[in-house]
Coordinates of C-alpha atoms in Angstrom, one line a residue:
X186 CA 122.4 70.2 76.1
X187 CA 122.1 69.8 80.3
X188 CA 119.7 72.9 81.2
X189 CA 122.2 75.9 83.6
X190 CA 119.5 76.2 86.6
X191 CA 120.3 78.8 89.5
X192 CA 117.8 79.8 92.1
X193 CA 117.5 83.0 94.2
X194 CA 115.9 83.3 97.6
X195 CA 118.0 87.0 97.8
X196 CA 114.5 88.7 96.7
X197 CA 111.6 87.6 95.0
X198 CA 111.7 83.6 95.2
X199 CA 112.8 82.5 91.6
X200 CA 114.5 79.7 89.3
X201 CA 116.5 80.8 86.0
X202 CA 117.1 78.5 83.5
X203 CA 119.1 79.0 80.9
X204 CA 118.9 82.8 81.2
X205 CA 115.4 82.8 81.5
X206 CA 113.9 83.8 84.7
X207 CA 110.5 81.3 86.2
X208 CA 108.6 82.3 89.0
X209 CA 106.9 79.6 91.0
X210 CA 103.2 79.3 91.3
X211 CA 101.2 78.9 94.6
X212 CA 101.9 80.4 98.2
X213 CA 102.7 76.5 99.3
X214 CA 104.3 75.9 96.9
X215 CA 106.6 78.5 97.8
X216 CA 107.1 77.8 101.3
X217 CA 108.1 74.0 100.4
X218 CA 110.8 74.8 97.9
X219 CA 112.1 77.5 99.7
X220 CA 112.4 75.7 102.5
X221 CA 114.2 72.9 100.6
X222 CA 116.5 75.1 99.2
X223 CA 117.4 76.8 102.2
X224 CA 118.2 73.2 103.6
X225 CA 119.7 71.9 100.3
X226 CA 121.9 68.7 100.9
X227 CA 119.6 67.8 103.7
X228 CA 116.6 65.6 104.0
X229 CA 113.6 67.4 105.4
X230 CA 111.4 65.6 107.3
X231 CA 107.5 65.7 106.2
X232 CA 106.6 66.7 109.9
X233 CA 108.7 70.0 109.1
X234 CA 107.1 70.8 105.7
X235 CA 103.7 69.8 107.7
X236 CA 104.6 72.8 110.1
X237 CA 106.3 75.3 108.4
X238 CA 102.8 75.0 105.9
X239 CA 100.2 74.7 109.4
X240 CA 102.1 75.6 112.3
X241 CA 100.4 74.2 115.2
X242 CA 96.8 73.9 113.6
X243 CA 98.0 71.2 110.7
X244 CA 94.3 69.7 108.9
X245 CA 93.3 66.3 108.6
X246 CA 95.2 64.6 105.7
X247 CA 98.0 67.2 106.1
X248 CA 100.6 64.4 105.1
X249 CA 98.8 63.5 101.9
X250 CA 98.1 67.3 101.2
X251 CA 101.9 67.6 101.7
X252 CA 102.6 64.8 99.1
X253 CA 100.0 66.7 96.9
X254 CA 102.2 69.9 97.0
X255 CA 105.5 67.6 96.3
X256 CA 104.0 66.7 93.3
X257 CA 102.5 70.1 91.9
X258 CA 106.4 71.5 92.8
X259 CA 108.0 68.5 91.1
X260 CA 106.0 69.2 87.5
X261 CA 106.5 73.2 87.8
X262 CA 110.1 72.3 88.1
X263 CA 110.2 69.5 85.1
X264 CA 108.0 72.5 82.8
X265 CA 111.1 75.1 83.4
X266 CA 113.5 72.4 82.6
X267 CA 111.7 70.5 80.3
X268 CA 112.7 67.1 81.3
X269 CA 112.6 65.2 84.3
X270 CA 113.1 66.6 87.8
X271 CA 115.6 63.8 88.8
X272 CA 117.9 64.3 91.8
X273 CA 117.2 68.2 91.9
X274 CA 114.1 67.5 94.3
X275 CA 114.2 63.4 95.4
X276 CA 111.7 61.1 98.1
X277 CA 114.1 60.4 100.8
X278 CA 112.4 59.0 103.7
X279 CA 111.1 59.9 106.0
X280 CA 110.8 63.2 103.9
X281 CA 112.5 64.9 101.0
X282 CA 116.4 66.0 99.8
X283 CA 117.5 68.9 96.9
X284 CA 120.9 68.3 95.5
X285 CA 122.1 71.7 94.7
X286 CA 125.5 72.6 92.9
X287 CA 128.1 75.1 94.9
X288 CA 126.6 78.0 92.5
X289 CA 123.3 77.0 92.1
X290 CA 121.8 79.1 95.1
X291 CA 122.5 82.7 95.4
X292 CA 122.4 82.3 99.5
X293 CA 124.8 79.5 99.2
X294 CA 127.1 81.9 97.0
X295 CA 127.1 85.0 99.5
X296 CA 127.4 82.7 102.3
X297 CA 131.0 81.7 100.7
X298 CA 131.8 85.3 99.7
X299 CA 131.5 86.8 102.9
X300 CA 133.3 84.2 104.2
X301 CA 136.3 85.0 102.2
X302 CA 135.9 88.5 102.7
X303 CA 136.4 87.7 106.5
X304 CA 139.2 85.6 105.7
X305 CA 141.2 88.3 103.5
X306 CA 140.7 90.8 106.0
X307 CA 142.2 88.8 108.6
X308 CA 145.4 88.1 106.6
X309 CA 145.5 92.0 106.3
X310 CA 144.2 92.0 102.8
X311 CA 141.2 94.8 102.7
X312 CA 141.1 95.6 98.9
X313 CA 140.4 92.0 98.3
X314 CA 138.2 91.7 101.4
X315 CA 136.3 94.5 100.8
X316 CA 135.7 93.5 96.5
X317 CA 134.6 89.7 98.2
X318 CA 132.0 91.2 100.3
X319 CA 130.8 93.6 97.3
X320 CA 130.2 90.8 95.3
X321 CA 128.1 88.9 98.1
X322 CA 126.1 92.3 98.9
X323 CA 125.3 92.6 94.9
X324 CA 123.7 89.2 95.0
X325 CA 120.7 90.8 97.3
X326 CA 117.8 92.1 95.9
X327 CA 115.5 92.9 98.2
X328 CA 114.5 91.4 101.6
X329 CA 115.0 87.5 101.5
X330 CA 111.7 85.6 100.0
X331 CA 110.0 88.5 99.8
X332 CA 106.1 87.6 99.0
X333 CA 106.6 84.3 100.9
X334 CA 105.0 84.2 104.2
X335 CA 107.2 82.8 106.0
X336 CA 106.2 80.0 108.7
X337 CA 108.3 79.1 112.2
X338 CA 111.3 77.2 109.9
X339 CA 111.9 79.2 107.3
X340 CA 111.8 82.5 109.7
X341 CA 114.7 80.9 111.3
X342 CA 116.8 80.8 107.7
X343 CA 115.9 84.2 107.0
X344 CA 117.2 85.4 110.7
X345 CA 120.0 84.0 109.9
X346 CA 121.1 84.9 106.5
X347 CA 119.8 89.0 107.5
X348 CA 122.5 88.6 110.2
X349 CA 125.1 87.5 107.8
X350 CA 124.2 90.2 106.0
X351 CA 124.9 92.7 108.0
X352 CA 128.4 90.9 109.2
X353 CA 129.2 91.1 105.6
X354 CA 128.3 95.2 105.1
X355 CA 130.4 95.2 108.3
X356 CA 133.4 93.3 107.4
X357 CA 133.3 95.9 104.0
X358 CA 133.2 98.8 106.0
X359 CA 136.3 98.1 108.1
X360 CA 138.0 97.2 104.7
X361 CA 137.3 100.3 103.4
X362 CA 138.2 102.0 106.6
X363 CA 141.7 100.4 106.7
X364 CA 142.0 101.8 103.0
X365 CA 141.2 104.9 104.2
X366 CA 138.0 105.7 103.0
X367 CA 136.6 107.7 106.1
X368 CA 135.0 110.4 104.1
X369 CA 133.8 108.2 101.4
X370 CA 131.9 106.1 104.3
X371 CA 129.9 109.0 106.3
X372 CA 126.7 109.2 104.4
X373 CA 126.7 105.0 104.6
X374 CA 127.8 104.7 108.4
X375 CA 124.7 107.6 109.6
X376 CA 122.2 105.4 107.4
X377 CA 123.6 102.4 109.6
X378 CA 123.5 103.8 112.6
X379 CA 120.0 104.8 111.9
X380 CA 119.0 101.4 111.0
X381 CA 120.5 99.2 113.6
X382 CA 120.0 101.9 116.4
X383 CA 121.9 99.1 119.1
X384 CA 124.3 98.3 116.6
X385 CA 127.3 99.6 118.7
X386 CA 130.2 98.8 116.2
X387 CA 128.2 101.2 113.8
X388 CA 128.3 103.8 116.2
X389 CA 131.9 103.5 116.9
X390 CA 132.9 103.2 113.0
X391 CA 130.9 106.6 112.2
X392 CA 132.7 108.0 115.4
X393 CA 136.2 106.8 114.0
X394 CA 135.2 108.0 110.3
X395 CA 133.9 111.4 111.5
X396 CA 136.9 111.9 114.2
X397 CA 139.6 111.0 110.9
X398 CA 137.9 113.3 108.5
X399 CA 138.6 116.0 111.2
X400 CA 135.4 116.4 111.7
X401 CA 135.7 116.3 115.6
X402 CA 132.6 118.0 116.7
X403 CA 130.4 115.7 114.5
X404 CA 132.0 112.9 116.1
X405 CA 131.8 114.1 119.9
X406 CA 127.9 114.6 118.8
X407 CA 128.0 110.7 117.1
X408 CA 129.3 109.6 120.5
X409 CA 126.4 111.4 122.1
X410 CA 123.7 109.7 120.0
X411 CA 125.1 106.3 121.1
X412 CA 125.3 107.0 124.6
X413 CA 121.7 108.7 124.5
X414 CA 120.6 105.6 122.6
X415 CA 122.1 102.8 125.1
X416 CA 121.1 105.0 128.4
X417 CA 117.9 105.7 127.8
X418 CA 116.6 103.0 126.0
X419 CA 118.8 100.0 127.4
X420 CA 119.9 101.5 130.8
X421 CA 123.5 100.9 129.8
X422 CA 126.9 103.0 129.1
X423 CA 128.6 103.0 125.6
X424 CA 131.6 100.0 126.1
X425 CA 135.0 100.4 126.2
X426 CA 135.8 101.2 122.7
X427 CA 133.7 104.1 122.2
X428 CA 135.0 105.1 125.2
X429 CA 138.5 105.0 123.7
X430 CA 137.5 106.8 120.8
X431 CA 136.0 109.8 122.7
X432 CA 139.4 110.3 124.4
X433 CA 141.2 109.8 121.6
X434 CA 138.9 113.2 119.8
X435 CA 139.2 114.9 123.4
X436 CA 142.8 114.7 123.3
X437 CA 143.5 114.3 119.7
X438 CA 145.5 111.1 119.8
X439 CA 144.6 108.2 118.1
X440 CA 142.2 105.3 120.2
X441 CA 144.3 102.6 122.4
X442 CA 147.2 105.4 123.1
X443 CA 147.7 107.5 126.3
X444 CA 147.1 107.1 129.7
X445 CA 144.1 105.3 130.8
X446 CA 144.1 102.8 127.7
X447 CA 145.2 100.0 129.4
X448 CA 142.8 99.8 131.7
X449 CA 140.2 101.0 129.2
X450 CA 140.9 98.3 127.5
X451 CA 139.8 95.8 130.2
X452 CA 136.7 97.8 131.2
X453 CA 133.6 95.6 131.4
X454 CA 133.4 92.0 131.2
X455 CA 133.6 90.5 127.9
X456 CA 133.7 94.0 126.1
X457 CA 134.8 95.1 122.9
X458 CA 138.3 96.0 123.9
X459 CA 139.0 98.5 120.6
X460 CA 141.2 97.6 117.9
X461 CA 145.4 97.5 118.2
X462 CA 146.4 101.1 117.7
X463 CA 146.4 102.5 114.1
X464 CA 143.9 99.8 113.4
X465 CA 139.6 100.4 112.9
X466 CA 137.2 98.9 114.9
X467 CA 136.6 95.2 114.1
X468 CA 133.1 94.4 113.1
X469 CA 133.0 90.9 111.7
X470 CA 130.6 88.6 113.5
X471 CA 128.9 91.1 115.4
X472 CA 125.2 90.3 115.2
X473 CA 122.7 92.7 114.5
X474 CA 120.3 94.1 117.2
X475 CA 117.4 96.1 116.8
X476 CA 115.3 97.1 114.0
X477 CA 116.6 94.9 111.1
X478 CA 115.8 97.2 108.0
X479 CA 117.9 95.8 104.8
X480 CA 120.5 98.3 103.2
X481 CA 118.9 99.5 99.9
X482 CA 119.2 97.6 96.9
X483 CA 118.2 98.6 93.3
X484 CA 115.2 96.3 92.2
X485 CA 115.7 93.6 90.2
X486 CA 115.8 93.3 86.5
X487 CA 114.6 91.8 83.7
X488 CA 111.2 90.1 83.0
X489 CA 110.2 86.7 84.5
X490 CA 107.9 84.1 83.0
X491 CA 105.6 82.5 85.4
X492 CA 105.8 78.3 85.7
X493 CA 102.8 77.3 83.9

């Protein structure tokens, strides 16, 4: 029977097969197969293993030793399956390819679900938007390739996939403010805020959240944190749609509405204009700024057997 292998770079670097759960052996190891899973489909060029393993200060024979760490990786791999490695991790000069399914790597699966979860919400489907991005978010266990010290090319993967992850906690959020979960969102949108202090769309969510709970004072003081935050720290003014948002508590009308809105609107160049009126603040492929603390995440479960 053909072995079921998945492997997880949302956490602690692992390979399950057939329900049982291998961790790979040796910090170089490491590096090299989470680098080629991370570029799965792709060759990687030896000179990029050489420096994601050396950086700048590579030692003689660092090819060869490369080759060496190939071939340790290659038999952990055939031990969990127990057969041959084949096309899961092939030579293709000048360096080397992994041939991974669609569901065979949990970054390649949230990658896809928040990407439906930005799709849904733009054809005005947030229930189903909002379950797509749960589903993505549950995949992560931790901070990506935790325990792997991470060299100059694999740092760039794991910018990457912590900005998509907080694009996908956004896109959920304005799904489940459009259903109307204001309340329910509060505790969530102040331990944003507090993580991704420049994160402006944050701000103006807990702002909106706070202002349609009724809680208007709360949300004049929210709007206070951001502009403290931006002034004082960046030398800049909250953008336009905060600014909305404060008139819209000041004069109890909702944001984009009254005098002044238009030209609110166009304030600044290239900002955040607000959201059409009756509509939340649109998060999706804001990037995150800041301190880049992950959203908690139960630890993972279950034992794992070390590759022998």
């Amino acid at each position: 029977m053909a072995s079921h292998i998945h492997f997880s770079v949302l956490g602690t670097l692992r390979m399950t097969v057939n329900g049982t759960v291998h961790v790979p052996r040796g910090p170089k190891v490491n590096k090299l197969l989470a680098l080629l899973l991370l570029r799965a489909g792709q060759v990687v060029e030896t000179g990029t293993l050489v420096d994601e393993l050396w950086a700048e200060q590579p030692p003689r024979g660092a090819v060869s030793t490369v080759r060496t760490h190939i071939y340790h990786l290659r038999r952990q791999l055939a031990e969990c399956l127990g057969a041959p490695v084949g096309p899961l991790l092939a030579t293709r000069p000048p360096g080397y390819l992994t041939q991974l399914g669609p569901d065979q790597l949990d970054a390649t699966l949230f990658t896809r679900l928040t990407a439906e979860g930005r799709a849904l919400l733009a054809r005005g489907l947030p229930a189903e938007a909002a379950a797509a991005c749960r589903a993505g978010l549950r995949l992560w266990e931790g901070r990506a390739l935790s325990g792997v010290h991470a060299g100059q090319h694999l740092e760039v993967h794991l910018q990457r996939l912590d900005e998509l992850r907080v694009q996908a906690v956004g896109t959920r959020v304005e799904a489940e403010m459009r259903l109307g979960m204001h309340a329910e969102l509060i505790p969530e949108l102040r331990s944003l805020v507090a993580a991704y202090p420049y994160h402006e769309r944050f701000h103006a969510c807990l702002i909106e959240a706070l202002r349609l709970s009724g809680r208007r004072r709360e949300a004049l003081d929210a709007y206070d944190d951001l502009r403290r935050v931006l002034t004082d720290e960046l030398g800049l003014g909250p953008s336009a749609h905060p600014h909305a948002l404060l008139r819209s508590i000041l004069t109890d009308t909702p944001p984009g509405t009254g005098a002044g809105a238009g030209t609110e609107a166009k304030a600044g160049s290239g900002a955040y204009a607000g959201p059409a009126p009756g509509r939340t603040p649109a998060l999706v492929g804001a990037p995150a700024t800041g301190a880049q603390t992950p959203m908690p995440i139960p630890p993972p479960t279950g034992s794992t057997v070390p590759v022998m």
